[in-house]
mmCIF file of C-alpha atoms and ligand atoms in Angstrom:
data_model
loop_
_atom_site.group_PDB
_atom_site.id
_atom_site.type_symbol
_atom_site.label_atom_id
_atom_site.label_comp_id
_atom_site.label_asym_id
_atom_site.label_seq_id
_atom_site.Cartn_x
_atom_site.Cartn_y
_atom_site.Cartn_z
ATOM 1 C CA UNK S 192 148.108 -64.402 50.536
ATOM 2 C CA UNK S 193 151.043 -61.946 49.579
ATOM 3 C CA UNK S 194 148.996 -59.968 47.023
ATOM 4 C CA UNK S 195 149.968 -56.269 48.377
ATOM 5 C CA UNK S 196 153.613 -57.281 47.330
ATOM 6 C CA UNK S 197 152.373 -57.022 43.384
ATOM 7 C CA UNK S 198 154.241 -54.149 41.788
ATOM 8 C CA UNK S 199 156.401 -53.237 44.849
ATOM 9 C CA UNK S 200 160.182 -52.594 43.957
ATOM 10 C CA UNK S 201 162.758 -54.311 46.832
ATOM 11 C CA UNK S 202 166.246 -53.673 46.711
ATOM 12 C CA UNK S 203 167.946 -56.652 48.014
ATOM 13 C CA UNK S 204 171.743 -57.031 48.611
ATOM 14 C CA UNK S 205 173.667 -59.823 48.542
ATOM 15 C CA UNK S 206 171.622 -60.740 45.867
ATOM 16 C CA UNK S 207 173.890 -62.387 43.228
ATOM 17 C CA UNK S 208 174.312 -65.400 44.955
ATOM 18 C CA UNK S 209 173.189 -67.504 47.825
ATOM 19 C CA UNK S 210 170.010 -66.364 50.478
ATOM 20 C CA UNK S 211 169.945 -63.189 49.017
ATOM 21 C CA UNK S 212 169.162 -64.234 45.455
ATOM 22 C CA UNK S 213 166.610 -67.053 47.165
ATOM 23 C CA UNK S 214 164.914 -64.225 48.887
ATOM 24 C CA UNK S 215 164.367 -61.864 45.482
ATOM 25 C CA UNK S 216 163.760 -65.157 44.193
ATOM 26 C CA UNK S 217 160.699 -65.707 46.192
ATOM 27 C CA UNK S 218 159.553 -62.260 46.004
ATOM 28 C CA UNK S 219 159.593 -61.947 42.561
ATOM 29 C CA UNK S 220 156.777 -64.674 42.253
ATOM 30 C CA UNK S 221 154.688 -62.410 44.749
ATOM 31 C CA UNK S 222 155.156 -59.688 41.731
ATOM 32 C CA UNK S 223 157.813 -57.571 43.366
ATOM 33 C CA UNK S 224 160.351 -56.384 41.139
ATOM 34 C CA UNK S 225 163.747 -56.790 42.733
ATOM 35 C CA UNK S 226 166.645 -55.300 42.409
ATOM 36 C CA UNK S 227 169.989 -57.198 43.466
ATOM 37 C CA UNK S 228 173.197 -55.155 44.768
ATOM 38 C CA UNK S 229 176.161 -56.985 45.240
ATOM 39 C CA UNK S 230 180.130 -56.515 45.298
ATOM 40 C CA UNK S 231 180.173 -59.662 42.325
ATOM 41 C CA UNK S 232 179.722 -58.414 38.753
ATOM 42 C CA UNK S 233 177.921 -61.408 38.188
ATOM 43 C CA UNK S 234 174.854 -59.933 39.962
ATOM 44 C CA UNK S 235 173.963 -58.882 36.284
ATOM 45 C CA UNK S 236 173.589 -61.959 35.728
ATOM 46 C CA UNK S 237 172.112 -62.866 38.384
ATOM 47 C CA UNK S 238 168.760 -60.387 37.480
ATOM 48 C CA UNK S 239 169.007 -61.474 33.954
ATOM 49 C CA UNK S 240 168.275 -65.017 35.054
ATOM 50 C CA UNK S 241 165.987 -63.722 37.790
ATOM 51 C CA UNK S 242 164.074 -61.501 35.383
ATOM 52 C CA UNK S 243 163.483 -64.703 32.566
ATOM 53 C CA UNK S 244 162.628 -67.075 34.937
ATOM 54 C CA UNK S 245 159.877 -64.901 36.914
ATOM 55 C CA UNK S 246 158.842 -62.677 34.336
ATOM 56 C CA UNK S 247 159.397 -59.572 36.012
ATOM 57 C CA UNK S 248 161.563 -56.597 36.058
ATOM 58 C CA UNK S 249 164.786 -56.721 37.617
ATOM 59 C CA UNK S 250 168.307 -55.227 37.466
ATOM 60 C CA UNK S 251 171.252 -56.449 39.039
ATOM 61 C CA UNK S 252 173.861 -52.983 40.192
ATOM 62 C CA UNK S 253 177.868 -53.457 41.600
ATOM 63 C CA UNK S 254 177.802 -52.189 44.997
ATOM 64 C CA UNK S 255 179.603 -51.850 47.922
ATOM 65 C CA UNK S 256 177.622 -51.365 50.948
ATOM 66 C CA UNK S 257 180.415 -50.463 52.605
ATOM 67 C CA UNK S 258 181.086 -47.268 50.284
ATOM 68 C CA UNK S 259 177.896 -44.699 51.159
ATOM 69 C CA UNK S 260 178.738 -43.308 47.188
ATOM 70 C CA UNK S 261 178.484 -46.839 46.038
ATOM 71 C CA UNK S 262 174.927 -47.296 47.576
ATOM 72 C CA UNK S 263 173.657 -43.788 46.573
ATOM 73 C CA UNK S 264 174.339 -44.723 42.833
ATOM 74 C CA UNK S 265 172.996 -47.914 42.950
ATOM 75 C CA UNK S 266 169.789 -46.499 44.672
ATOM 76 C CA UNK S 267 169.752 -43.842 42.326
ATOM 77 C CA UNK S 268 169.634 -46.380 39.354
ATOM 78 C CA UNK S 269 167.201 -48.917 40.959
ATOM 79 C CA UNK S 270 164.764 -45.570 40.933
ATOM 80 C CA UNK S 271 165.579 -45.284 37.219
ATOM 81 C CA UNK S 272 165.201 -48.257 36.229
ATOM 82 C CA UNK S 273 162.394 -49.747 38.037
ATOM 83 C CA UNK S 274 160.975 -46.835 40.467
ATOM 84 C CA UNK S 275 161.071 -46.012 44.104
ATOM 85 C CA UNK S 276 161.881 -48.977 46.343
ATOM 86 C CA UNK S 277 159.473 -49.725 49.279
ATOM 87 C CA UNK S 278 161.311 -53.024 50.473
ATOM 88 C CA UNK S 279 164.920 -53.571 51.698
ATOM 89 C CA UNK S 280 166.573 -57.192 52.308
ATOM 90 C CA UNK S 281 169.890 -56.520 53.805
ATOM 91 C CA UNK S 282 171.717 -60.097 52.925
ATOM 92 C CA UNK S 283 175.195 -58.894 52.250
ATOM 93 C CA UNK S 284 177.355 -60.531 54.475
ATOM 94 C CA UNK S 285 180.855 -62.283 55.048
ATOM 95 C CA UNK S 286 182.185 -64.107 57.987
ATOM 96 C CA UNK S 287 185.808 -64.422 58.956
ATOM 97 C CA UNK S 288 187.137 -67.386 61.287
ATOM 98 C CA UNK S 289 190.060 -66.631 62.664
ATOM 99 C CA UNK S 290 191.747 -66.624 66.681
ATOM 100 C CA UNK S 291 190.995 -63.281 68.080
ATOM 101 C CA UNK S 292 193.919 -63.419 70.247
ATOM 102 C CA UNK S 293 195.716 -62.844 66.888
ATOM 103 C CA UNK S 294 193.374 -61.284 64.646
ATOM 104 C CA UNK S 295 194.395 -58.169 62.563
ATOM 105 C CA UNK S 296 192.134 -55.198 63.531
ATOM 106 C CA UNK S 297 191.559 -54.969 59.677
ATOM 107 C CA UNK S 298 189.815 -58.148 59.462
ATOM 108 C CA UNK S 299 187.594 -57.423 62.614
ATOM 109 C CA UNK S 300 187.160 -53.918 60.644
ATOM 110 C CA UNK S 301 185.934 -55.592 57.632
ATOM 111 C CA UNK S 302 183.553 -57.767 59.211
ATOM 112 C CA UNK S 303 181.839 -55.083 61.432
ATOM 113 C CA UNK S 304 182.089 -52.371 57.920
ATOM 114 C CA UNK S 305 180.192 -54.976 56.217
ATOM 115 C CA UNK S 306 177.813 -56.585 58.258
ATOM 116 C CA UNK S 307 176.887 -54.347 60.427
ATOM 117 C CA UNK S 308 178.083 -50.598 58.859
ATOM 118 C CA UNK S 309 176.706 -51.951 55.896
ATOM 119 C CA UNK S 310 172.862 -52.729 56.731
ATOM 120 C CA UNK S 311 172.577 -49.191 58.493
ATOM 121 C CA UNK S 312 173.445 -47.560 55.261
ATOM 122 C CA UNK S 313 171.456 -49.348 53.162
ATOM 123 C CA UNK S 314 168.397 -48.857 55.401
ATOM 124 C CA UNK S 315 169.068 -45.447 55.549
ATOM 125 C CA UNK S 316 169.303 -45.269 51.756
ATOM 126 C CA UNK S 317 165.578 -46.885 52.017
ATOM 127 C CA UNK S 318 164.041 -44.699 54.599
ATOM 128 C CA UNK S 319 165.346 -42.209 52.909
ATOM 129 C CA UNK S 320 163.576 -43.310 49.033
ATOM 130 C CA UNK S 321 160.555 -43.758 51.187
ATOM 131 C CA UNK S 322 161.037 -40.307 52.298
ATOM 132 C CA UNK S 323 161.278 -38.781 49.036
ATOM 133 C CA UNK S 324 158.625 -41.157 47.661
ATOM 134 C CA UNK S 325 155.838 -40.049 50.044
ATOM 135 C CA UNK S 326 155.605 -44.218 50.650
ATOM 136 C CA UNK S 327 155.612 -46.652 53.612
ATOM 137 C CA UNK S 328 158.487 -49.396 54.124
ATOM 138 C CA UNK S 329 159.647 -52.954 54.990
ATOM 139 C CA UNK S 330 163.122 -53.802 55.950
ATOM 140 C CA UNK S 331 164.565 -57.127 56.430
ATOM 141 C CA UNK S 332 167.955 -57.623 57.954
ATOM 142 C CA UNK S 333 169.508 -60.900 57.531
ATOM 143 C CA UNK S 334 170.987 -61.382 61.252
ATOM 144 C CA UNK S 335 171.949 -65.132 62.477
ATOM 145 C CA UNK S 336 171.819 -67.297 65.366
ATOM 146 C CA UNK S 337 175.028 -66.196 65.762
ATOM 147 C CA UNK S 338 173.345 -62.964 67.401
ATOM 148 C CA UNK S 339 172.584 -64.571 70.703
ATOM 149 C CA UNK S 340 174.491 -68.036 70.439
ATOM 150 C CA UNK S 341 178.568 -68.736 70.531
ATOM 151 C CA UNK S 342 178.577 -71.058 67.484
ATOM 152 C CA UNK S 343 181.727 -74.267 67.634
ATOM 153 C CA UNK S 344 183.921 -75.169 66.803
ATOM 154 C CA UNK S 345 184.555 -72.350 64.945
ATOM 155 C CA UNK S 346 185.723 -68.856 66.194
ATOM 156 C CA UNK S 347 184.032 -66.044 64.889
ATOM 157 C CA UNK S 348 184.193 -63.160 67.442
ATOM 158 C CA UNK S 349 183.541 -60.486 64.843
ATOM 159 C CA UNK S 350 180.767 -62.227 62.939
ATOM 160 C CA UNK S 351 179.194 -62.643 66.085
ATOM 161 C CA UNK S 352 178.991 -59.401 67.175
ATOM 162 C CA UNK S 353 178.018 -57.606 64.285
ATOM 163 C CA UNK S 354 175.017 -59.804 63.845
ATOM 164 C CA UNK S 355 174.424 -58.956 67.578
ATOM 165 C CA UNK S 356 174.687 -55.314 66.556
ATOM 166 C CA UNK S 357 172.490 -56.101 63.230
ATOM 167 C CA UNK S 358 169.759 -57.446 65.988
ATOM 168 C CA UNK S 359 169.852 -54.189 68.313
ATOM 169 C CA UNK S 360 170.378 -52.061 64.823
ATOM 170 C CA UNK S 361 166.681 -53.970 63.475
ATOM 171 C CA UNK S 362 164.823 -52.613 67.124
ATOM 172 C CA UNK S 363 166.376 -49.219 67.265
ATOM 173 C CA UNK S 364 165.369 -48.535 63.962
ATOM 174 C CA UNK S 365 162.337 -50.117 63.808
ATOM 175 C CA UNK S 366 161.294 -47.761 67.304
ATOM 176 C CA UNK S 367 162.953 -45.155 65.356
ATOM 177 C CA UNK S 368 161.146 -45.553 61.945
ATOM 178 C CA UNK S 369 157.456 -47.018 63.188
ATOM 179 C CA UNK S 370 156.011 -43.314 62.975
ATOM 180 C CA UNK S 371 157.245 -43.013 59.477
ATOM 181 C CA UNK S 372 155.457 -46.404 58.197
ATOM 182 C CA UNK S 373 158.517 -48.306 58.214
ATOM 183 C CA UNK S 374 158.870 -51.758 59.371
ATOM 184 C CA UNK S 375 161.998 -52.961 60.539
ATOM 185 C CA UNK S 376 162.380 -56.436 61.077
ATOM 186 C CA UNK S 377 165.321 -59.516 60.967
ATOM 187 C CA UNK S 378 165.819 -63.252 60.453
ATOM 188 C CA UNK S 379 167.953 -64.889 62.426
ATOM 189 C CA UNK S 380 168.647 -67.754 60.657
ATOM 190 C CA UNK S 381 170.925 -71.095 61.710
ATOM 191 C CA UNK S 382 173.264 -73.245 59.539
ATOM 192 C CA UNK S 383 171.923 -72.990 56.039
ATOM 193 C CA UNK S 384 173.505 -74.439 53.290
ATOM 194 C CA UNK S 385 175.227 -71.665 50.641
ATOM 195 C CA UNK S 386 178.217 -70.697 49.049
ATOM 196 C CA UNK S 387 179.040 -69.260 52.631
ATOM 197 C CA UNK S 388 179.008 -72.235 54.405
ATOM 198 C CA UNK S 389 180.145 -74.896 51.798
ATOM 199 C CA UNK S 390 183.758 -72.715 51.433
ATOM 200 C CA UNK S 391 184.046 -74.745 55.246
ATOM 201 C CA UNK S 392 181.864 -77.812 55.014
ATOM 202 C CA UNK S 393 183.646 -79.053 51.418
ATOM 203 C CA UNK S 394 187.244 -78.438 52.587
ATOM 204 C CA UNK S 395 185.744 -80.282 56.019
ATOM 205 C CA UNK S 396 182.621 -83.073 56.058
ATOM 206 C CA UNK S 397 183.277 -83.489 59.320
ATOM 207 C CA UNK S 398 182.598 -79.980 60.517
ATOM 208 C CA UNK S 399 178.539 -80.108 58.468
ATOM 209 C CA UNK S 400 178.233 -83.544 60.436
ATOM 210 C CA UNK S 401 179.032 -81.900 63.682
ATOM 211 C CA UNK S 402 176.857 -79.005 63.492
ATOM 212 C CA UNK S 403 173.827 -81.091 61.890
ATOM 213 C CA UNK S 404 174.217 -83.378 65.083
ATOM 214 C CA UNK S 405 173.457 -80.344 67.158
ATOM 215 C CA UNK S 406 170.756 -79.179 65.409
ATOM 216 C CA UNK S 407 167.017 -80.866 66.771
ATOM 217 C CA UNK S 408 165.661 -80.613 63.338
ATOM 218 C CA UNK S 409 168.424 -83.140 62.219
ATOM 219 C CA UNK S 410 169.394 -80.751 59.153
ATOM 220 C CA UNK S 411 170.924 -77.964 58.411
ATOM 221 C CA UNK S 412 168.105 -75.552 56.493
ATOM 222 C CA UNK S 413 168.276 -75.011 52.460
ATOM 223 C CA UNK S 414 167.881 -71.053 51.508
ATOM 224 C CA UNK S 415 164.504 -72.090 50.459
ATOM 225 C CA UNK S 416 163.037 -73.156 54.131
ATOM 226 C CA UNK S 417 163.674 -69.304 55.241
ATOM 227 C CA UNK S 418 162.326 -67.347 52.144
ATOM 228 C CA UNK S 419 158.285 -67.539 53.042
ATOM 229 C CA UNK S 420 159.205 -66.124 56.262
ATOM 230 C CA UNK S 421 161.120 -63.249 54.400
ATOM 231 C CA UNK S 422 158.154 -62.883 51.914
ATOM 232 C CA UNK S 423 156.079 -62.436 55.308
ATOM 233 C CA UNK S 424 157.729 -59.954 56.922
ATOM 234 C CA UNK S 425 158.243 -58.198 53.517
ATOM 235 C CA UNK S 426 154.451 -58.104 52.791
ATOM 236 C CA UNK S 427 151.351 -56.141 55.022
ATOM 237 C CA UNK S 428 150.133 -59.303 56.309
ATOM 238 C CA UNK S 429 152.661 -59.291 59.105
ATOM 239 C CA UNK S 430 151.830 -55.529 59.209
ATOM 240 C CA UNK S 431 151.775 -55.444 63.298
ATOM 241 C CA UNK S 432 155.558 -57.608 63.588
ATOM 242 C CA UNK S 433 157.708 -54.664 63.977
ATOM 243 C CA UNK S 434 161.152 -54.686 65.839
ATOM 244 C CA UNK S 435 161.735 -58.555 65.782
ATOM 245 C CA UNK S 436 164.844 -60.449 65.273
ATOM 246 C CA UNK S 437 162.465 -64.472 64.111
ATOM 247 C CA UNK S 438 165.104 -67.191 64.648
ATOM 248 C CA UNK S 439 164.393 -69.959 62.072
ATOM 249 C CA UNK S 440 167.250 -72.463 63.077
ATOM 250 C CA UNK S 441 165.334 -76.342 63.779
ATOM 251 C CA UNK S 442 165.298 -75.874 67.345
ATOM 252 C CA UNK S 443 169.415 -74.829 67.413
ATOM 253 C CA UNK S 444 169.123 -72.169 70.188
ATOM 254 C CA UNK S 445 166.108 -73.929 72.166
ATOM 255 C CA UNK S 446 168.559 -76.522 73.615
HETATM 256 N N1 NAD Q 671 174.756 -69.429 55.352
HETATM 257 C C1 NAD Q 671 174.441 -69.450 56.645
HETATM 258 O O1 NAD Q 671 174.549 -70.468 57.322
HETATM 259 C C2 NAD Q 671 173.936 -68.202 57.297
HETATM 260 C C3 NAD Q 671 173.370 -68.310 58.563
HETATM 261 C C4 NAD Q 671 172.889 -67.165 59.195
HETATM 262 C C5 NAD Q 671 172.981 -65.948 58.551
HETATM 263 N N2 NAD Q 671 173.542 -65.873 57.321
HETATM 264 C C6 NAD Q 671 173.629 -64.554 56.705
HETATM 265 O O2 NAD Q 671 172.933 -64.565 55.480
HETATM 266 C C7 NAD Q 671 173.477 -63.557 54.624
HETATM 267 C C8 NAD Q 671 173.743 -64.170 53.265
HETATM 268 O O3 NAD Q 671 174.727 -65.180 53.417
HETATM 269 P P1 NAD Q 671 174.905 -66.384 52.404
HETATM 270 O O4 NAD Q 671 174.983 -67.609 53.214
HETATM 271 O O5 NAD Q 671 173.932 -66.296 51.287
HETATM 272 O O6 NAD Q 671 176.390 -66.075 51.894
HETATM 273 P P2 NAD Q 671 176.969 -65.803 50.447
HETATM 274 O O7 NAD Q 671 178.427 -65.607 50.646
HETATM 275 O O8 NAD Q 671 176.518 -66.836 49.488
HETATM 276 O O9 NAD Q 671 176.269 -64.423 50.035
HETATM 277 C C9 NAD Q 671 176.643 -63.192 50.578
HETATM 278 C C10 NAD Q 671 176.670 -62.164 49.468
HETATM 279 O O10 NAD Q 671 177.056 -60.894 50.020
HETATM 280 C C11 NAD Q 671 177.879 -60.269 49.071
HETATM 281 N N3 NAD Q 671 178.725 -59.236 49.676
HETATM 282 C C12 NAD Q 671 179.811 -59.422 50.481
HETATM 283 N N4 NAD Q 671 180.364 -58.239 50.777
HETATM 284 C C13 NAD Q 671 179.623 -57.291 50.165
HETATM 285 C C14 NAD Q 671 179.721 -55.876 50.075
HETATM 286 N N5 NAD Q 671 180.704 -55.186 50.686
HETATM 287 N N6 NAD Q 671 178.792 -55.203 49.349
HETATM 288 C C15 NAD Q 671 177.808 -55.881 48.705
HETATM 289 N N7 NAD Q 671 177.686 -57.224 48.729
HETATM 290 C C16 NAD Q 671 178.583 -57.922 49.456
HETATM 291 C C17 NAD Q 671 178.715 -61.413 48.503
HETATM 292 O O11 NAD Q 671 179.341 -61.048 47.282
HETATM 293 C C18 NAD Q 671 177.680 -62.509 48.368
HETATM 294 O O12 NAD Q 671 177.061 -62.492 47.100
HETATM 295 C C19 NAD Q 671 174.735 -63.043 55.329
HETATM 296 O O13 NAD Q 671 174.445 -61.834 55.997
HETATM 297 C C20 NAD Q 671 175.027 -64.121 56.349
HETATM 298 O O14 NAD Q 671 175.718 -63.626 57.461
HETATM 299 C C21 NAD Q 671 174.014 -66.967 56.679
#
């Protein structure tokens, strides 16, 4: 089904840990060789574990995507190491709950520098291998239902508006970069379960009750329910789905 994906290098970031390691995870079994960039120097790790299990190449580099030197380096060394990347995942990501009556601008800073700031350097850092390479692209932002809906109880201003910016980011660049041969598409995913989300739900069972009661689908989603749809958009076969945000939340927004 995802054949083309054999002996394509993906740069994915975020990737130590939660969806982002799911989603190199999952490509890695297509054949793509990923590489993981994340701020945790357990991301070595990470593509040591990555690289045994699956079989192929990987390598796991310390980055900062909020540092354009950090992500030139790491880029740099993915093409060393494993060749020119053709495939982005952009899963790096925080989220900060706090009143924004009160909020210090630096934590609003951080949020937008990371979520948002981030991804656009890192796709540029693609385009731009694809550039050099003479090759054609896919990009995969990791946005969230938090893009078009006001999740509660929680506040979350700043998380919500960079993933609204990482949504109008995915179209402008995918308009943008179409001529070039590079795709440019997002997830928008609802509650999953990961490191990100248990930090709340085990310090409060109450709160992963609540939300799972508003959620059709009865469940929040494991990292595994969204990766096929990342291995989609990642591969040919969804060669004409350019410029999409695909929520995959159990029916969260339709209500
Ligand atoms: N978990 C959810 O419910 C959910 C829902 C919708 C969207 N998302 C999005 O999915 C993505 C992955 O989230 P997750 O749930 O796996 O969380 P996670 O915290 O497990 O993983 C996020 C990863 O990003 C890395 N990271 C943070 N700042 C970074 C930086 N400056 N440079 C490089 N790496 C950095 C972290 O070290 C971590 O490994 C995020 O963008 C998040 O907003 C998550």
């Amino acid at each position: 089904m995802f054949e083309d994906l054999a002996g394509r290098i993906a740069v994915v970031t975020g990737g130590a840990r939660g969806l982002g390691l799911t989603f190199a995870r999952a490509l890695a079994r297509w054949g793509v060789q990923p590489a993981l960039l994340d701020v945790l120097p357990e991301v070595a790790d990470s593509a040591r574990a990555l690289q045994d299990e699956t079989g192929v190449g990987s390598v796991g580099v310390v980055t900062d995507v909020t540092d354009e030197r950090s992500i030139t380096d790491a880029f740099a060394q993915v093409g060393s190491v494993l060749g020119a990347p053709s495939i982005l995942v952009n899963a790096a990501g925080i989220t900060v709950w706090e009143d924004s009556i009160d909020a210090p601008r630096a934590s609003w800073q951080r949020v937008i520098d990371i979520n948002l700031t981030g991804t656009f350097l890192c796709c540029q850092a693609l385009a731009r291998a694809c550039r050099s390479a003479g090759q054609r692209g896919a990009i995969v932002n990791v946005s969230s239902m938090s893009a078009r809906v006001v999740n509660v109880p929680q506040h979350q201003a700043s998380y919500n508006t960079s993933k609204a910016g990482v949504d109008m980011l995915t179209r402008s660049l995918a308009v943008e970069w179409a001529p070039l041969g590079i795709r440019v598409n997002a997830i928008a995913p609802g509650y999953v379960l990961s490191d990100m989300t248990r930090q709340f739900t085990d310090a409060n069972p109450e709160l992963a009750q609540r939300w799972t009661e508003m959620i059709p689908a009865g469940r929040m989603a494991e990292p595994s329910d969204l990766e096929a749809l990342v291995v989609l958009l990642c591969s040919d076969r969804s060669s004409y789905l350019v410029g999409q945000s695909v929520v995959i939340d159990g029916a969260y927004t339709a209500i």
